[in-house]
Amino acid sequence: MWGGRKLSSCGNRFVGGLRSRCWGTRAEGARLSSSAENQFSWTPQTNPWVFSEYSMMWFKSYRITFACLSRMKIYRYPWTRLYGTSQTTVDSSEIKTFVALAHRWWDEQGVYAPLHSMNDLRVPFIRDNLLKTVAHHQPGKPLSGMKILDVGCGGGLLTEPLGRLGASVIGIDPVDENIKTAQHHKSFDPVLEKRIEYRACSLEEIVEETAETFDAVVASEVIEHVIDLETFIQCCYQVLKFGGSLFITTVNKTQLSYALGIVFSEQIAGIVPKGTHTWEKFVSPEKLESILESNGLSVHTVAGMLYNPFSGYWHWSENTSLNYAAHAVKSMRQEPPVPAGFVFTGKTEELHDKDSINPGVQEELKK
Amino acid sequence: MAARLAVSRWRAAPAAAGRGPLLSCRRWSGAKADTLYDVVVSGGGLVGTAMACALGHDIHFSDKKILLLEAGPKKVWEKLPETYSNRVSSISPGSATLLSSFGAWDHICNMRYRAFRRMQVWDACSEALIMFDKDNLDDMGYIVENDVIMRALTKQLEAVSDRVTVLYRSRAVGYTWPYPFTMADSSPWVHITLGDGSTLQTKLLIGADGHNSGVRQAAGIQNVSWSYDQSAVVATLHLSEATENNVAWQRFLPSGPIALLPLSDTLSSLVWSTSHEHAAELVGMDEEKFVDTVNSAFWSDANHTDLIDAAGSLLQSAVAFLKPTKVSARQMPPSVARVDAKSRVLFPLGLGHAAEYVRPRLALIGDAAHRVHPLAGQGVNMGFGDVSSLVRHLSAAAFNGKDLGSMSHLTGYETDRQRHNTALLAATDLLKRLYSTRAAPLVLLRTWGLQATNAVSPLKEQIIAFASK
C-alpha cells in the first residue's frame, strides 16, 4: 500500500536494483490503474515500449546513483578536502542522476523513507525544546522569529518542516546536487521560499560570517559522517547564540548498531543504501556528551530512538544503543578548548585566561 | 529525454480519450501565478462546510489558507421560518461534540432542535421489538433540520473569514493530479480548473461533493455501489395531540422501514423508505389518505402470522423467565392528524463505498466516500465522524510542519474511518436485506434475533456506543 518503506518490499531489493525499481512501480500501477475508466495510468503499464524505455532509465540512474551515494559518504564532511568532488560542474549525464536523486530524496516510500518518518520524532523534539525557551508563541507559526541552521540538510527533509513551523532556516550541505534538489523542491511553495535559504558549503566556511546568529543548530544524521567531530562541535558552538540549542541525532557505536545498523540495514534488508555508514565513525552518547560539555554546551537530553522496519515508524526509547537524539544548550564558556576526554561542567567554572577565549565569547562576556 | 517525451505522450493519450469533465493534464508551471491554497474543500454541503469550519477554527491552521468551493448560490439566511423543513437529520452525540468544538452547536441550540431519549424499533411481521433507552439522563441523539445545521455552520464560517474563503457558484471542471514523485518542472500541487476558466492550486484537496462525487471520479477511485430499488419519502407531520415526543420510532415493514422522528411537541418528521412506485403513490395521494396510510403503517398488524407470533411469544416468555424485571411491552407511536402541505418529497436510495478514501494530496469525506441507507440514521454522522478524524490528523500534521498532502497521515485517517464505516455500512445493508422479506424462516430468525438482542443490555449499550461516535 502507500505505507512507509516496509521490510516486505525490501525483499525485492535483495534480488537486484533493476527489478526492485520495476516491481515497485508495477505494484503502484496495479493499484492506481485499477479503475474501469483508467483515465489516470500512473505508470506506463499500458504501453510496453515505453515501459522498457522507462526501465532502462531507472537501471542507468540506479547505478549512477549508487556511485554518487558512495562518493557522498566519503566527501560528506571533508574538513581536509573541502573542495572535493562536490564542486564538479553538472554535465548532461548528471542531469539524469539529478532527476533520479531528486526522486530519491523526496520519495516518501523510497530509499529515504526512514528519514522521512524520522521527522515524526525529530521535528517535535526540536519544536518542543525550542518552545520551552519562549514565553508565548504565535499559534500556527510556533517557531516564528527563530533562526535555525540545518547542517547537512541533504534534500531539505528536515529543513522544510522547520520552515513550515515559522522559523527562518538556513540549510547547508557540501554536496551541490543535494542543495539543487532542496532548492527545486522548496521553489514551489512561496511560504518556504521566503523562510528557507540553502547554501552549498560546509560549516567551517560560514562560521566567520554567522558567528552567534542562530537560536538553534540542527545536525541530524550528520556527525557519523564527520571526520573531525571536535572541530565540528566547536563550529556549532561558535555559530550559536548564547542559550541557543544544538540538536543532534546519530547512531551509537555498539555491537548492536553494527549488527542491526550496518549488517542488517545495509547489507541484508537494504533499508539504508549500502556504504552510507562506517561503523568506526559512529559516536557513542558518552563520547558525544564529553565533547559537548568540554566545548561549553551543556547536555539537557539524550533519548534513544528505535526504528521498526515492519511498520516504517520510529519510536522514542530508553535504549540508546542504536539511534539516539541529543539536545545541548550553549552555556557559559569559561575555559579555552581542552582535548576531548576532559569533561567540564561548564556552568560553575570561573573565568581564567582571557587571552585564549574566542573573540565571540569575549564579546558575550562583556555584555 | 526520450523517456520524458514518452512519459508526456502516454499521459496525453488517456487524457484525450478520457470521458467526463476532464481537461488534458498540463504539466508546466505556467500557472505559478495561481493562488496556492493549503486546503481546498470541494462541496459545500453539511459535511464539506463542517470540514472548512473545523479547519478554520483549528489553532494549528492559523496561518493557512483554506478554500471552500460550492456549486450552488450563496444562501441569504433570514429569520428562521415557523414551518419546519422536511429534511432533517439525526445527530449523534459524537457529531454534536464536533459541532460544539467550533461553536456551531450553540447556534443550533439557539434556533431549534429536539433531543430524544428513547428509540423503539419493531417489526411489522411479529411482536418483536428492541427498545434503546439511556438509563442515565444523556440524550441518545438530536433531531435537527438540515437548514438549521447549515445556518449554524455558515455563521461560524463567517467568523473565520480571514482564513477560509468561500467561492459560490463555482464548480470544478478539471483536476490535474501531481506525479507520485518529483519530476523536474512538474508542479507538485493539485491544479483545479473552475467552470469560469480560472485555475487554482492546492496542497490538499478534500472531496466532499456527495455520492456522485466528481473529485472521486476524476481521481479514478473505484466505487462499490448499487441502488436499492427504493426511494425515501419525507414529510412533516402534525400529531393528533401534543405529547412529550422524545422517542424516535421505526417500524420495519416488508416494503421498507418507516420512521417517525420528533421535532417538537406537536410535530414529527417522517422518513418512509419504500419501493419507487409506492413512494410516487404516497407523494401523489391526497393528504387525508396519506395520513391514514401512515397511521395504518405504524398500527396495523396485518402482516402478523400465527406461526411467528407463537414462536415470538415462546422466546419472550423464556426471556421473561430469565429476566423477570425487564418487561418491554410494545408501545404505540403517536397517531398522526395532518401532514404539512407541500412537505412531501422523495429521493432515491442506494449504497456506495469508495475503495480508497485517500490518494496523495486527496481525501474523500462524507457521501463522496460512503453512501448508506437512512434506516439507521447514520449517513451524516459518518460524514461528521470523517471530519473529526481528518481534522485531528491534519492538525497534528500541521503542528509537526508536515506537508499537508502527505500520505503518511492521510492513510492514518483512511484506516481509522474505513474500519468504522465499513462495519456500519455492512450492518445497515444486512438489516435492510433481512427486513425486506416476508419469508417465514428469515422472519423467524430476525424475530428471535431482535428479541434476544433486546434482552441483552450490554449488547444494546455497545450498539448505542458504536452509533454515537
PDB file of N, CA and C in Angstrom, chain A residues 1-3 6 31 313, chain B residues 353 355-358 364 386 389-390 392-393 407-423:
ATOM      1  N   MET A   1       0.852  -1.192   0.000  1.00  0.00           N
ATOM      2  CA  MET A   1       0.000   0.000   0.000  1.00  0.00           C
ATOM      3  C   MET A   1       0.884   1.236   0.000  1.00  0.00           C
ATOM      4  N   TRP A   2       0.355   2.337   0.446  1.00  0.00           N
ATOM      5  CA  TRP A   2       1.117   3.568   0.418  1.00  0.00           C
ATOM      6  C   TRP A   2       1.974   3.761   1.647  1.00  0.00           C
ATOM      7  N   GLY A   3       2.080   2.747   2.485  1.00  0.00           N
ATOM      8  CA  GLY A   3       2.841   2.894   3.728  1.00  0.00           C
ATOM      9  C   GLY A   3       4.320   3.142   3.501  1.00  0.00           C
ATOM     10  N   LYS A   6       8.644  -0.606   3.864  1.00  0.00           N
ATOM     11  CA  LYS A   6       8.476  -1.700   4.784  1.00  0.00           C
ATOM     12  C   LYS A   6       9.421  -2.832   4.405  1.00  0.00           C
ATOM     13  N   ARG A  31      -2.357  -0.788  -8.428  1.00  0.00           N
ATOM     14  CA  ARG A  31      -3.336  -0.201  -7.510  1.00  0.00           C
ATOM     15  C   ARG A  31      -3.997   0.995  -8.149  1.00  0.00           C
ATOM     16  N   TYR A 313       7.808   3.081  11.151  1.00  0.00           N
ATOM     17  CA  TYR A 313       7.735   4.200  12.085  1.00  0.00           C
ATOM     18  C   TYR A 313       8.846   4.141  13.123  1.00  0.00           C
TER      19      TYR A 313
ATOM     20  N   HIS B 353     -19.561   2.824  -1.555  1.00  0.00           N
ATOM     21  CA  HIS B 353     -18.353   2.867  -0.736  1.00  0.00           C
ATOM     22  C   HIS B 353     -17.147   2.967  -1.642  1.00  0.00           C
ATOM     23  N   ALA B 355     -13.362   2.572  -2.723  1.00  0.00           N
ATOM     24  CA  ALA B 355     -12.336   1.591  -2.370  1.00  0.00           C
ATOM     25  C   ALA B 355     -11.180   2.248  -1.625  1.00  0.00           C
ATOM     26  N   GLU B 356     -10.872   3.488  -2.004  1.00  0.00           N
ATOM     27  CA  GLU B 356      -9.829   4.216  -1.273  1.00  0.00           C
ATOM     28  C   GLU B 356     -10.402   5.553  -0.850  1.00  0.00           C
ATOM     29  N   TYR B 357     -10.094   5.971   0.356  1.00  0.00           N
ATOM     30  CA  TYR B 357     -10.548   7.278   0.784  1.00  0.00           C
ATOM     31  C   TYR B 357      -9.512   8.346   0.478  1.00  0.00           C
ATOM     32  N   VAL B 358      -8.245   7.913   0.310  1.00  0.00           N
ATOM     33  CA  VAL B 358      -7.183   8.904   0.139  1.00  0.00           C
ATOM     34  C   VAL B 358      -6.264   8.557  -1.016  1.00  0.00           C
ATOM     35  N   LEU B 364     -11.247  11.915   0.638  1.00  0.00           N
ATOM     36  CA  LEU B 364     -12.703  11.949   0.447  1.00  0.00           C
ATOM     37  C   LEU B 364     -13.377  11.876   1.799  1.00  0.00           C
ATOM     38  N   ASP B 386     -15.973  11.443   9.804  1.00  0.00           N
ATOM     39  CA  ASP B 386     -14.841  11.626   8.898  1.00  0.00           C
ATOM     40  C   ASP B 386     -14.180  12.977   9.149  1.00  0.00           C
ATOM     41  N   SER B 389     -12.097  12.949  12.368  1.00  0.00           N
ATOM     42  CA  SER B 389     -10.853  12.194  12.237  1.00  0.00           C
ATOM     43  C   SER B 389      -9.848  12.938  11.365  1.00  0.00           C
ATOM     44  N   LEU B 390     -10.314  13.458  10.235  1.00  0.00           N
ATOM     45  CA  LEU B 390      -9.382  14.117   9.320  1.00  0.00           C
ATOM     46  C   LEU B 390      -8.823  15.390   9.936  1.00  0.00           C
ATOM     47  N   ARG B 392      -8.359  15.957  13.062  1.00  0.00           N
ATOM     48  CA  ARG B 392      -7.380  15.547  14.068  1.00  0.00           C
ATOM     49  C   ARG B 392      -6.036  15.225  13.414  1.00  0.00           C
ATOM     50  N   HIS B 393      -6.054  14.455  12.334  1.00  0.00           N
ATOM     51  CA  HIS B 393      -4.818  14.077  11.671  1.00  0.00           C
ATOM     52  C   HIS B 393      -4.139  15.281  11.044  1.00  0.00           C
ATOM     53  N   MET B 407       0.959  11.289   2.296  1.00  0.00           N
ATOM     54  CA  MET B 407       0.170  10.086   2.530  1.00  0.00           C
ATOM     55  C   MET B 407       0.323   9.554   3.947  1.00  0.00           C
ATOM     56  N   SER B 408       1.403   9.927   4.623  1.00  0.00           N
ATOM     57  CA  SER B 408       1.639   9.280   5.915  1.00  0.00           C
ATOM     58  C   SER B 408       0.504   9.533   6.897  1.00  0.00           C
ATOM     59  N   HIS B 409      -0.039  10.761   6.958  1.00  0.00           N
ATOM     60  CA  HIS B 409      -1.149  10.951   7.877  1.00  0.00           C
ATOM     61  C   HIS B 409      -2.494  10.723   7.186  1.00  0.00           C
ATOM     62  N   LEU B 410      -2.545  10.858   5.865  1.00  0.00           N
ATOM     63  CA  LEU B 410      -3.810  10.589   5.183  1.00  0.00           C
ATOM     64  C   LEU B 410      -4.179   9.107   5.304  1.00  0.00           C
ATOM     65  N   THR B 411      -3.198   8.219   5.256  1.00  0.00           N
ATOM     66  CA  THR B 411      -3.532   6.807   5.420  1.00  0.00           C
ATOM     67  C   THR B 411      -3.996   6.526   6.840  1.00  0.00           C
ATOM     68  N   GLY B 412      -3.496   7.299   7.803  1.00  0.00           N
ATOM     69  CA  GLY B 412      -3.996   7.148   9.172  1.00  0.00           C
ATOM     70  C   GLY B 412      -5.482   7.448   9.237  1.00  0.00           C
ATOM     71  N   TYR B 413      -5.898   8.516   8.568  1.00  0.00           N
ATOM     72  CA  TYR B 413      -7.317   8.860   8.513  1.00  0.00           C
ATOM     73  C   TYR B 413      -8.105   7.749   7.825  1.00  0.00           C
ATOM     74  N   GLU B 414      -7.562   7.251   6.708  1.00  0.00           N
ATOM     75  CA  GLU B 414      -8.285   6.243   5.939  1.00  0.00           C
ATOM     76  C   GLU B 414      -8.513   4.982   6.763  1.00  0.00           C
ATOM     77  N   THR B 415      -7.466   4.513   7.422  1.00  0.00           N
ATOM     78  CA  THR B 415      -7.593   3.303   8.231  1.00  0.00           C
ATOM     79  C   THR B 415      -8.632   3.513   9.333  1.00  0.00           C
ATOM     80  N   ASP B 416      -8.482   4.609  10.028  1.00  0.00           N
ATOM     81  CA  ASP B 416      -9.408   4.989  11.086  1.00  0.00           C
ATOM     82  C   ASP B 416     -10.860   4.890  10.646  1.00  0.00           C
ATOM     83  N   ARG B 417     -11.170   5.546   9.560  1.00  0.00           N
ATOM     84  CA  ARG B 417     -12.556   5.660   9.152  1.00  0.00           C
ATOM     85  C   ARG B 417     -13.063   4.455   8.395  1.00  0.00           C
ATOM     86  N   GLN B 418     -12.205   3.822   7.611  1.00  0.00           N
ATOM     87  CA  GLN B 418     -12.698   2.663   6.869  1.00  0.00           C
ATOM     88  C   GLN B 418     -13.124   1.559   7.813  1.00  0.00           C
ATOM     89  N   ARG B 419     -12.381   1.418   8.913  1.00  0.00           N
ATOM     90  CA  ARG B 419     -12.756   0.395   9.883  1.00  0.00           C
ATOM     91  C   ARG B 419     -14.156   0.638  10.392  1.00  0.00           C
ATOM     92  N   HIS B 420     -14.413   1.863  10.784  1.00  0.00           N
ATOM     93  CA  HIS B 420     -15.713   2.177  11.374  1.00  0.00           C
ATOM     94  C   HIS B 420     -16.815   2.125  10.323  1.00  0.00           C
ATOM     95  N   ASN B 421     -16.551   2.779   9.177  1.00  0.00           N
ATOM     96  CA  ASN B 421     -17.608   2.916   8.182  1.00  0.00           C
ATOM     97  C   ASN B 421     -17.975   1.604   7.523  1.00  0.00           C
ATOM     98  N   THR B 422     -16.979   0.771   7.255  1.00  0.00           N
ATOM     99  CA  THR B 422     -17.273  -0.499   6.590  1.00  0.00           C
ATOM    100  C   THR B 422     -18.189  -1.347   7.457  1.00  0.00           C
ATOM    101  N   ALA B 423     -17.906  -1.365   8.747  1.00  0.00           N
ATOM    102  CA  ALA B 423     -18.736  -2.165   9.651  1.00  0.00           C
ATOM    103  C   ALA B 423     -20.165  -1.648   9.644  1.00  0.00           C
TER     104      ALA B 423
END
